[in-house]
Amino acid sequence: MSHLFPKIPFQLAKNRWVTVEAEFGDRQRAVINKEGLAEARKCISAWPGYAATPLLELPALARELGIGRLFYKQESERFGLRSFKPLGGAYAVQQCLMREVAIRLDRKIVTSDDILSRKYDTIVSDLTVTAATDGNHGRSVAWGAQLFGCRCVIYINKTVTPEREKAIEAYGAEVRRYPGSYDDAVREAFDIAKRENWFVIPDTTDGNVIDAPRDVTQGYAVMAAEAIEQLPDNKPLTHMFLQAGVGGMAAAMCGQFWLEFGASKPRSILVEPEQAACWFASLEKGEPTVIDGDIDSFMAGLACGEISSLAWEILKPGTFAAITIKDEVAPLVMRHLASGFNDDPAIVAGESGVSGLAGLIMASFDEPSRQMLGLTQNSVVLVFGSEGATDETMYHHIVGRPWQEIA
Ligand SMILES: Cc1ncc(COP(=O)(O)O)c(C=O)c1O
């Protein structure tokens, strides 16, 4: 075991439903496809402040972990929202407004530019979008609503921190606290949307509402597409460790690499908090499986007990393995990244942002896990630092310094 990280128990299981030869078929293409990515890139790259986020390399940590190369896609600055999430929620708001305005005008096509330039402001300002969130998705939907000029009501569950609540309000949204879990708040947002004729922008689905969660996933795929362009092409990626809540982010990453590289795609390994391991349980059973009880996690964005059925279409046949980790691992990794270990860059990373890397660290120091995953000195691994200091107070408390002092 490394002197850097103590031995902390974790669970790893191979996904029995994956085959190397599995083709990217129609069911996967219904979620992730070339046209969807092209539309998402066109829309998102036109938003003010768009820039591809940096792809960092961590050679010192790679050496410590006994792998060849380690890449870290740094999302802590995306559109100033400090997570990758605007790619999904705000994009889905724009697509929803395009569809609705077209219906109201009886016109076939309303463009993304029409919505961004506020051409139909009189219609849009009368529309309300709503979503449930454990923090980042709601911030993204609220930011999108403000950018495009519609009303926004966001449902948060009982554990969302006051700082994350304020960050959503800062974008002009009304925030309502719901006394249950994330999954309960999701249901409440659906119900109220139906009663009030609002537009629900979920980042998950049980299969009934498809458009918005599919748009969310296609927006996330922009992050994968950027990474594919940024990675060196002389040595292909072998593994991605992907943190999963409802699974939208992981599905977009796994799906986009699968679409691009076919059978030579990297192995995707899902990482979840052990008490909210709905993916681990679902892959074990071979069917979507709900986790009951207290699913609260320090990794707040991953505290989900129900998977998204859209993500299931990609991750059931596409995921190589799943890992569950303990909450206590995440602060260790946050502090490690903030320290700028040896010559590695210092990195600001929040609780859910580090979990993919935390899964890699756990597996790397355990020989049977290395063998199961095929991790070697030649492995080239990508993780997504999916959030920065989305809760500044929490970040300061965990790392011992304000995020502005890092890097
Ligand atoms: C920072 C961060 N990373 C990862 C995730 C997981 O995304 P998903 O719920 O699509 O699996 C979330 C979800 O809220 C998040 O906030």
GROMACS .gro file of C-alpha atoms and ligand atoms in nm:
model
  423
    1MET     CA    1   0.000   0.000   0.000
    2SER     CA    2   0.117   0.347  -0.077
    3HIS     CA    3   0.222   0.583   0.200
    4LEU     CA    4  -0.012   0.835   0.037
    5PHE     CA    5  -0.342   0.656   0.092
    6PRO     CA    6  -0.444   0.425   0.376
    7LYS     CA    7  -0.609   0.094   0.298
    8ILE     CA    8  -0.984   0.150   0.304
    9PRO     CA    9  -1.223  -0.131   0.209
   10PHE     CA   10  -1.405  -0.104  -0.121
   11GLN     CA   11  -1.604  -0.337  -0.344
   12LEU     CA   12  -1.536  -0.419  -0.705
   13ALA     CA   13  -1.743  -0.637  -0.936
   14LYS     CA   14  -1.707  -0.713  -1.303
   15ASN     CA   15  -2.014  -0.642  -1.515
   16ARG     CA   16  -2.143  -0.979  -1.640
   17TRP     CA   17  -2.345  -0.816  -1.917
   18VAL     CA   18  -2.057  -0.660  -2.109
   19THR     CA   19  -1.887  -0.822  -2.404
   20VAL     CA   20  -1.590  -0.673  -2.584
   21GLU     CA   21  -1.747  -0.734  -2.923
   22ALA     CA   22  -2.082  -0.573  -2.836
   23GLU     CA   23  -2.171  -0.329  -3.109
   24PHE     CA   24  -2.294   0.021  -3.051
   25GLY     CA   25  -2.647  -0.063  -3.162
   26ASP     CA   26  -2.977   0.117  -3.213
   27ARG     CA   27  -3.066   0.130  -2.843
   28GLN     CA   28  -2.738   0.303  -2.763
   29ARG     CA   29  -2.760   0.525  -3.071
   30ALA     CA   30  -3.100   0.648  -2.954
   31VAL     CA   31  -2.916   0.813  -2.663
   32ILE     CA   32  -2.573   0.905  -2.802
   33ASN     CA   33  -2.523   0.972  -3.171
   34LYS     CA   34  -2.326   1.193  -3.410
   35GLU     CA   35  -2.615   1.427  -3.485
   36GLY     CA   36  -2.691   1.480  -3.116
   37LEU     CA   37  -2.330   1.565  -3.042
   38ALA     CA   38  -2.308   1.801  -3.341
   39GLU     CA   39  -2.620   1.990  -3.228
   40ALA     CA   40  -2.497   2.008  -2.867
   41ARG     CA   41  -2.156   2.138  -2.973
   42LYS     CA   42  -2.311   2.398  -3.202
   43CYS     CA   43  -2.540   2.529  -2.929
   44ILE     CA   44  -2.301   2.514  -2.635
   45SER     CA   45  -2.003   2.664  -2.817
   46ALA     CA   46  -2.217   2.969  -2.897
   47TRP     CA   47  -2.287   3.044  -2.528
   48PRO     CA   48  -2.089   3.332  -2.378
   49GLY     CA   49  -1.772   3.208  -2.210
   50TYR     CA   50  -1.747   2.873  -2.385
   51ALA     CA   51  -1.401   2.716  -2.391
   52ALA     CA   52  -1.296   2.354  -2.384
   53THR     CA   53  -1.189   2.274  -2.027
   54PRO     CA   54  -0.826   2.171  -1.970
   55LEU     CA   55  -0.704   1.814  -1.985
   56LEU     CA   56  -0.431   1.786  -1.723
   57GLU     CA   57  -0.176   1.509  -1.688
   58LEU     CA   58  -0.070   1.375  -1.346
   59PRO     CA   59   0.259   1.187  -1.401
   60ALA     CA   60   0.363   1.173  -1.035
   61LEU     CA   61   0.034   1.020  -0.925
   62ALA     CA   62   0.044   0.781  -1.223
   63ARG     CA   63   0.385   0.654  -1.105
   64GLU     CA   64   0.253   0.614  -0.751
   65LEU     CA   65  -0.045   0.416  -0.882
   66GLY     CA   66   0.171   0.195  -1.104
   67ILE     CA   67   0.005   0.293  -1.430
   68GLY     CA   68   0.145   0.442  -1.750
   69ARG     CA   69  -0.034   0.776  -1.782
   70LEU     CA   70  -0.313   0.950  -1.594
   71PHE     CA   71  -0.525   1.226  -1.745
   72TYR     CA   72  -0.765   1.449  -1.553
   73LYS     CA   73  -1.033   1.650  -1.733
   74GLN     CA   74  -1.069   1.957  -1.515
   75GLU     CA   75  -1.430   2.084  -1.497
   76SER     CA   76  -1.392   2.323  -1.205
   77GLU     CA   77  -1.433   2.632  -1.422
   78ARG     CA   78  -1.698   2.536  -1.678
   79PHE     CA   79  -1.897   2.855  -1.752
   80GLY     CA   80  -1.810   2.976  -1.403
   81LEU     CA   81  -2.051   2.716  -1.254
   82ARG     CA   82  -1.765   2.502  -1.121
   83SER     CA   83  -1.889   2.171  -1.260
   84PHE     CA   84  -1.949   1.995  -1.592
   85LYS     CA   85  -2.324   2.024  -1.536
   86PRO     CA   86  -2.411   2.330  -1.751
   87LEU     CA   87  -2.337   2.109  -2.051
   88GLY     CA   88  -2.646   1.907  -1.961
   89GLY     CA   89  -2.915   2.102  -1.776
   90ALA     CA   90  -2.875   2.438  -1.948
   91TYR     CA   91  -2.851   2.269  -2.287
   92ALA     CA   92  -3.172   2.076  -2.219
   93VAL     CA   93  -3.344   2.404  -2.124
   94GLN     CA   94  -3.244   2.555  -2.458
   95GLN     CA   95  -3.371   2.250  -2.651
   96CYS     CA   96  -3.696   2.247  -2.455
   97LEU     CA   97  -3.755   2.616  -2.532
   98MET     CA   98  -3.680   2.558  -2.902
   99ARG     CA   99  -3.944   2.282  -2.915
  100GLU     CA  100  -4.208   2.473  -2.719
  101VAL     CA  101  -4.170   2.805  -2.902
  102ALA     CA  102  -4.192   2.619  -3.234
  103ILE     CA  103  -4.521   2.461  -3.122
  104ARG     CA  104  -4.662   2.795  -3.008
  105LEU     CA  105  -4.564   2.970  -3.330
  106ASP     CA  106  -4.686   2.682  -3.538
  107ARG     CA  107  -4.348   2.695  -3.709
  108LYS     CA  108  -4.138   2.395  -3.792
  109ILE     CA  109  -3.803   2.530  -3.685
  110VAL     CA  110  -3.694   2.761  -3.409
  111THR     CA  111  -3.314   2.770  -3.391
  112SER     CA  112  -3.080   2.770  -3.094
  113ASP     CA  113  -2.968   3.120  -3.203
  114ASP     CA  114  -3.331   3.237  -3.183
  115ILE     CA  115  -3.341   3.125  -2.820
  116LEU     CA  116  -2.996   3.257  -2.730
  117SER     CA  117  -3.064   3.596  -2.891
  118ARG     CA  118  -3.402   3.616  -2.711
  119LYS     CA  119  -3.586   3.660  -3.040
  120TYR     CA  120  -3.908   3.519  -2.891
  121ASP     CA  121  -3.878   3.674  -2.548
  122THR     CA  122  -4.248   3.745  -2.512
  123ILE     CA  123  -4.322   3.373  -2.538
  124VAL     CA  124  -4.017   3.245  -2.350
  125SER     CA  125  -4.056   3.480  -2.053
  126ASP     CA  126  -4.395   3.319  -1.990
  127LEU     CA  127  -4.257   2.965  -1.970
  128THR     CA  128  -4.136   2.795  -1.652
  129VAL     CA  129  -3.881   2.516  -1.628
  130THR     CA  130  -3.837   2.303  -1.318
  131ALA     CA  131  -3.597   2.037  -1.198
  132ALA     CA  132  -3.493   1.844  -0.889
  133THR     CA  133  -3.131   1.859  -0.788
  134ASP     CA  134  -2.872   1.767  -0.530
  135GLY     CA  135  -2.696   2.088  -0.627
  136ASN     CA  136  -2.520   2.103  -0.959
  137HIS     CA  137  -2.800   2.009  -1.199
  138GLY     CA  138  -3.032   2.272  -1.050
  139ARG     CA  139  -2.761   2.534  -1.074
  140SER     CA  140  -2.719   2.446  -1.438
  141VAL     CA  141  -3.092   2.460  -1.517
  142ALA     CA  142  -3.124   2.793  -1.329
  143TRP     CA  143  -2.825   2.936  -1.515
  144GLY     CA  144  -2.973   2.825  -1.849
  145ALA     CA  145  -3.315   2.970  -1.760
  146GLN     CA  146  -3.150   3.303  -1.681
  147LEU     CA  147  -2.944   3.296  -2.001
  148PHE     CA  148  -3.248   3.223  -2.219
  149GLY     CA  149  -3.500   3.430  -2.023
  150CYS     CA  150  -3.758   3.184  -1.886
  151ARG     CA  151  -3.882   3.131  -1.527
  152CYS     CA  152  -3.728   2.859  -1.313
  153VAL     CA  153  -3.831   2.667  -0.999
  154ILE     CA  154  -3.579   2.423  -0.852
  155TYR     CA  155  -3.651   2.147  -0.598
  156ILE     CA  156  -3.376   2.056  -0.358
  157ASN     CA  157  -3.387   1.771  -0.109
  158LYS     CA  158  -3.327   1.792   0.264
  159THR     CA  159  -2.949   1.747   0.253
  160VAL     CA  160  -2.851   2.010  -0.005
  161THR     CA  161  -2.626   2.260   0.174
  162PRO     CA  162  -2.744   2.624   0.220
  163GLU     CA  163  -2.446   2.739   0.013
  164ARG     CA  164  -2.552   2.525  -0.282
  165GLU     CA  165  -2.909   2.654  -0.237
  166LYS     CA  166  -2.787   3.015  -0.251
  167ALA     CA  167  -2.580   2.942  -0.562
  168ILE     CA  168  -2.899   2.832  -0.741
  169GLU     CA  169  -3.093   3.139  -0.623
  170ALA     CA  170  -2.813   3.360  -0.750
  171TYR     CA  171  -2.927   3.274  -1.102
  172GLY     CA  172  -3.276   3.404  -1.034
  173ALA     CA  173  -3.448   3.072  -0.968
  174GLU     CA  174  -3.706   3.010  -0.697
  175VAL     CA  175  -3.575   2.728  -0.479
  176ARG     CA  176  -3.809   2.495  -0.290
  177ARG     CA  177  -3.677   2.253  -0.030
  178TYR     CA  178  -3.845   1.911  -0.037
  179PRO     CA  179  -3.838   1.699   0.281
  180GLY     CA  180  -3.712   1.375   0.128
  181SER     CA  181  -3.432   1.226  -0.079
  182TYR     CA  182  -3.311   1.332  -0.423
  183ASP     CA  183  -3.534   1.066  -0.579
  184ASP     CA  184  -3.840   1.203  -0.390
  185ALA     CA  185  -3.760   1.555  -0.512
  186VAL     CA  186  -3.740   1.422  -0.870
  187ARG     CA  187  -4.095   1.286  -0.838
  188GLU     CA  188  -4.220   1.615  -0.688
  189ALA     CA  189  -4.074   1.813  -0.980
  190PHE     CA  190  -4.256   1.582  -1.225
  191ASP     CA  191  -4.585   1.619  -1.037
  192ILE     CA  192  -4.574   1.996  -1.009
  193ALA     CA  193  -4.478   2.030  -1.376
  194LYS     CA  194  -4.788   1.834  -1.471
  195ARG     CA  195  -5.017   2.037  -1.242
  196GLU     CA  196  -4.879   2.378  -1.343
  197ASN     CA  197  -4.803   2.318  -1.710
  198TRP     CA  198  -4.436   2.371  -1.649
  199PHE     CA  199  -4.151   2.202  -1.830
  200VAL     CA  200  -3.955   1.951  -1.632
  201ILE     CA  201  -3.585   1.918  -1.710
  202PRO     CA  202  -3.476   1.600  -1.534
  203ASP     CA  203  -3.125   1.458  -1.557
  204THR     CA  204  -3.277   1.113  -1.508
  205THR     CA  205  -3.574   0.914  -1.631
  206ASP     CA  206  -3.777   0.605  -1.553
  207GLY     CA  207  -3.851   0.580  -1.924
  208ASN     CA  208  -4.158   0.806  -1.936
  209VAL     CA  209  -4.001   1.146  -2.004
  210ILE     CA  210  -3.725   1.108  -2.258
  211ASP     CA  211  -3.650   1.432  -2.444
  212ALA     CA  212  -3.489   1.637  -2.166
  213PRO     CA  213  -3.278   1.359  -2.008
  214ARG     CA  214  -3.159   1.260  -2.357
  215ASP     CA  215  -3.065   1.624  -2.427
  216VAL     CA  216  -2.883   1.636  -2.092
  217THR     CA  217  -2.682   1.326  -2.185
  218GLN     CA  218  -2.601   1.457  -2.532
  219GLY     CA  219  -2.484   1.784  -2.381
  220TYR     CA  220  -2.253   1.593  -2.145
  221ALA     CA  221  -2.110   1.413  -2.449
  222VAL     CA  222  -1.941   1.743  -2.544
  223MET     CA  223  -1.706   1.683  -2.248
  224ALA     CA  224  -1.612   1.341  -2.391
  225ALA     CA  225  -1.566   1.486  -2.739
  226GLU     CA  226  -1.334   1.756  -2.606
  227ALA     CA  227  -1.132   1.493  -2.419
  228ILE     CA  228  -1.101   1.275  -2.730
  229GLU     CA  229  -0.955   1.573  -2.917
  230GLN     CA  230  -0.720   1.662  -2.631
  231LEU     CA  231  -0.582   1.315  -2.557
  232PRO     CA  232  -0.258   1.216  -2.730
  233ASP     CA  233  -0.344   0.987  -3.018
  234ASN     CA  234  -0.023   0.784  -3.013
  235LYS     CA  235  -0.122   0.581  -2.706
  236PRO     CA  236  -0.488   0.490  -2.680
  237LEU     CA  237  -0.682   0.523  -2.360
  238THR     CA  238  -0.729   0.191  -2.178
  239HIS     CA  239  -0.952   0.284  -1.881
  240MET     CA  240  -1.197   0.550  -1.761
  241PHE     CA  241  -1.312   0.564  -1.399
  242LEU     CA  242  -1.651   0.735  -1.401
  243GLN     CA  243  -1.839   0.858  -1.098
  244ALA     CA  244  -2.209   0.772  -1.119
  245GLY     CA  245  -2.519   0.917  -0.960
  246VAL     CA  246  -2.813   0.845  -1.191
  247GLY     CA  247  -2.554   0.753  -1.455
  248GLY     CA  248  -2.604   1.027  -1.715
  249MET     CA  249  -2.246   1.148  -1.707
  250ALA     CA  250  -2.100   0.797  -1.718
  251ALA     CA  251  -2.335   0.697  -2.003
  252ALA     CA  252  -2.231   1.000  -2.207
  253MET     CA  253  -1.858   0.931  -2.153
  254CYS     CA  254  -1.881   0.555  -2.212
  255GLY     CA  255  -2.120   0.607  -2.504
  256GLN     CA  256  -1.918   0.874  -2.683
  257PHE     CA  257  -1.593   0.674  -2.659
  258TRP     CA  258  -1.779   0.360  -2.771
  259LEU     CA  259  -1.930   0.542  -3.069
  260GLU     CA  260  -1.587   0.678  -3.164
  261PHE     CA  261  -1.364   0.375  -3.101
  262GLY     CA  262  -1.597   0.072  -3.127
  263ALA     CA  263  -1.454  -0.249  -2.981
  264SER     CA  264  -1.124  -0.076  -2.894
  265LYS     CA  265  -1.300   0.164  -2.658
  266PRO     CA  266  -1.144   0.205  -2.312
  267ARG     CA  267  -1.282   0.002  -2.023
  268SER     CA  268  -1.538   0.206  -1.826
  269ILE     CA  269  -1.548   0.149  -1.452
  270LEU     CA  270  -1.832   0.307  -1.255
  271VAL     CA  271  -1.761   0.449  -0.910
  272GLU     CA  272  -2.030   0.512  -0.645
  273PRO     CA  273  -2.062   0.575  -0.271
  274GLU     CA  274  -2.133   0.237  -0.108
  275GLN     CA  275  -2.462   0.352   0.047
  276ALA     CA  276  -2.599   0.482  -0.286
  277ALA     CA  277  -2.467   0.209  -0.513
  278CYS     CA  278  -2.770   0.173  -0.741
  279TRP     CA  279  -2.549   0.096  -1.041
  280PHE     CA  280  -2.350  -0.168  -0.859
  281ALA     CA  281  -2.673  -0.336  -0.747
  282SER     CA  282  -2.841  -0.303  -1.088
  283LEU     CA  283  -2.544  -0.451  -1.275
  284GLU     CA  284  -2.524  -0.737  -1.025
  285LYS     CA  285  -2.891  -0.818  -1.080
  286GLY     CA  286  -2.907  -0.741  -1.449
  287GLU     CA  287  -3.203  -0.509  -1.401
  288PRO     CA  288  -3.259  -0.156  -1.262
  289THR     CA  289  -3.255  -0.194  -0.885
  290VAL     CA  290  -3.358   0.070  -0.634
  291ILE     CA  291  -3.153   0.136  -0.320
  292ASP     CA  292  -3.375   0.217  -0.022
  293GLY     CA  293  -3.285   0.366   0.313
  294ASP     CA  294  -3.040   0.642   0.387
  295ILE     CA  295  -2.847   0.708   0.067
  296ASP     CA  296  -2.699   1.033   0.192
  297SER     CA  297  -2.334   1.075   0.095
  298PHE     CA  298  -2.047   1.317   0.139
  299MET     CA  299  -2.025   1.286  -0.240
  300ALA     CA  300  -2.356   1.472  -0.264
  301GLY     CA  301  -2.392   1.459  -0.642
  302LEU     CA  302  -2.378   1.080  -0.631
  303ALA     CA  303  -2.641   1.031  -0.359
  304CYS     CA  304  -2.897   0.870  -0.590
  305GLY     CA  305  -3.085   0.547  -0.522
  306GLU     CA  306  -3.236   0.502  -0.869
  307ILE     CA  307  -3.059   0.477  -1.202
  308SER     CA  308  -3.166   0.654  -1.519
  309SER     CA  309  -3.318   0.410  -1.771
  310LEU     CA  310  -3.158   0.600  -2.061
  311ALA     CA  311  -2.814   0.554  -1.909
  312TRP     CA  312  -2.895   0.186  -1.854
  313GLU     CA  313  -2.915   0.134  -2.233
  314ILE     CA  314  -2.549   0.227  -2.263
  315LEU     CA  315  -2.398   0.124  -1.932
  316LYS     CA  316  -2.548  -0.225  -1.901
  317PRO     CA  317  -2.376  -0.349  -2.218
  318GLY     CA  318  -2.091  -0.096  -2.207
  319THR     CA  319  -1.953  -0.085  -1.852
  320PHE     CA  320  -1.664  -0.313  -1.769
  321ALA     CA  321  -1.695  -0.308  -1.390
  322ALA     CA  322  -1.833  -0.114  -1.094
  323ILE     CA  323  -1.671  -0.004  -0.768
  324THR     CA  324  -1.825   0.120  -0.446
  325ILE     CA  325  -1.616   0.339  -0.217
  326LYS     CA  326  -1.654   0.475   0.132
  327ASP     CA  327  -1.727   0.844   0.190
  328GLU     CA  328  -1.401   0.885   0.380
  329VAL     CA  329  -1.194   0.833   0.064
  330ALA     CA  330  -1.315   1.150  -0.108
  331PRO     CA  331  -1.164   1.406   0.137
  332LEU     CA  332  -0.828   1.228   0.119
  333VAL     CA  333  -0.828   1.262  -0.257
  334MET     CA  334  -0.944   1.627  -0.241
  335ARG     CA  335  -0.650   1.709  -0.012
  336HIS     CA  336  -0.408   1.509  -0.224
  337LEU     CA  337  -0.507   1.697  -0.539
  338ALA     CA  338  -0.491   2.035  -0.362
  339SER     CA  339  -0.137   1.960  -0.247
  340GLY     CA  340   0.009   1.948  -0.598
  341PHE     CA  341   0.185   1.618  -0.527
  342ASN     CA  342   0.549   1.624  -0.646
  343ASP     CA  343   0.544   1.782  -0.991
  344ASP     CA  344   0.175   1.731  -1.053
  345PRO     CA  345  -0.037   2.046  -1.085
  346ALA     CA  346  -0.239   2.146  -0.777
  347ILE     CA  347  -0.607   2.088  -0.848
  348VAL     CA  348  -0.927   2.222  -0.693
  349ALA     CA  349  -1.175   1.935  -0.684
  350GLY     CA  350  -1.501   1.896  -0.497
  351GLU     CA  351  -1.654   1.597  -0.317
  352SER     CA  352  -1.824   1.433  -0.615
  353GLY     CA  353  -1.559   1.555  -0.856
  354VAL     CA  354  -1.285   1.333  -0.713
  355SER     CA  355  -1.478   1.009  -0.690
  356GLY     CA  356  -1.376   0.859  -1.025
  357LEU     CA  357  -1.013   0.915  -0.929
  358ALA     CA  358  -1.083   0.778  -0.581
  359GLY     CA  359  -1.207   0.454  -0.739
  360LEU     CA  360  -0.890   0.430  -0.948
  361ILE     CA  361  -0.674   0.486  -0.640
  362MET     CA  362  -0.854   0.214  -0.441
  363ALA     CA  363  -0.825  -0.039  -0.725
  364SER     CA  364  -0.462   0.045  -0.810
  365PHE     CA  365  -0.326  -0.055  -0.472
  366ASP     CA  366  -0.507  -0.389  -0.466
  367GLU     CA  367  -0.344  -0.664  -0.674
  368PRO     CA  368  -0.657  -0.876  -0.741
  369SER     CA  369  -0.841  -0.561  -0.852
  370ARG     CA  370  -0.556  -0.462  -1.083
  371GLN     CA  371  -0.573  -0.803  -1.242
  372MET     CA  372  -0.948  -0.801  -1.280
  373LEU     CA  373  -0.942  -0.457  -1.443
  374GLY     CA  374  -0.624  -0.517  -1.644
  375LEU     CA  375  -0.444  -0.221  -1.485
  376THR     CA  376  -0.071  -0.233  -1.566
  377GLN     CA  377   0.234  -0.010  -1.600
  378ASN     CA  378   0.116   0.056  -1.956
  379SER     CA  379  -0.240   0.160  -1.876
  380VAL     CA  380  -0.355   0.502  -1.993
  381VAL     CA  381  -0.634   0.622  -1.768
  382LEU     CA  382  -0.877   0.913  -1.787
  383VAL     CA  383  -1.080   1.052  -1.499
  384PHE     CA  384  -1.319   1.344  -1.497
  385GLY     CA  385  -1.278   1.606  -1.225
  386SER     CA  386  -1.647   1.680  -1.258
  387GLU     CA  387  -1.663   1.962  -1.004
  388GLY     CA  388  -1.448   2.219  -0.829
  389ALA     CA  389  -1.536   2.404  -0.509
  390THR     CA  390  -1.914   2.405  -0.562
  391ASP     CA  391  -1.949   2.452  -0.186
  392GLU     CA  392  -1.668   2.686  -0.084
  393THR     CA  393  -1.721   2.652   0.290
  394MET     CA  394  -1.714   2.274   0.270
  395TYR     CA  395  -1.405   2.288   0.050
  396HIS     CA  396  -1.219   2.514   0.293
  397HIS     CA  397  -1.320   2.291   0.583
  398ILE     CA  398  -1.196   1.973   0.411
  399VAL     CA  399  -0.879   2.104   0.250
  400GLY     CA  400  -0.782   2.357   0.518
  401ARG     CA  401  -0.743   2.643   0.272
  402PRO     CA  402  -0.982   2.844   0.055
  403TRP     CA  403  -0.995   2.716  -0.302
  404GLN     CA  404  -0.857   3.047  -0.432
  405GLU     CA  405  -0.524   2.965  -0.265
  406ILE     CA  406  -0.484   2.638  -0.456
  407ALA     CA  407  -0.286   2.640  -0.780
  408LIG     C1  408  -2.005   1.689  -0.967
  408LIG     C2  409  -2.084   1.573  -1.015
  408LIG     N1  410  -2.020   1.470  -1.069
  408LIG     C3  411  -2.087   1.362  -1.114
  408LIG     C4  412  -2.225   1.354  -1.104
  408LIG     C5  413  -2.295   1.232  -1.150
  408LIG     O1  414  -2.373   1.252  -1.264
  408LIG     P1  415  -2.495   1.157  -1.293
  408LIG     O2  416  -2.600   1.181  -1.190
  408LIG     O3  417  -2.537   1.194  -1.431
  408LIG     O4  418  -2.445   1.016  -1.283
  408LIG     C6  419  -2.295   1.461  -1.047
  408LIG     C7  420  -2.441   1.459  -1.037
  408LIG     O5  421  -2.505   1.546  -0.982
  408LIG     C8  422  -2.224   1.573  -1.001
  408LIG     O6  423  -2.285   1.679  -0.945
   0.00000   0.00000   0.00000
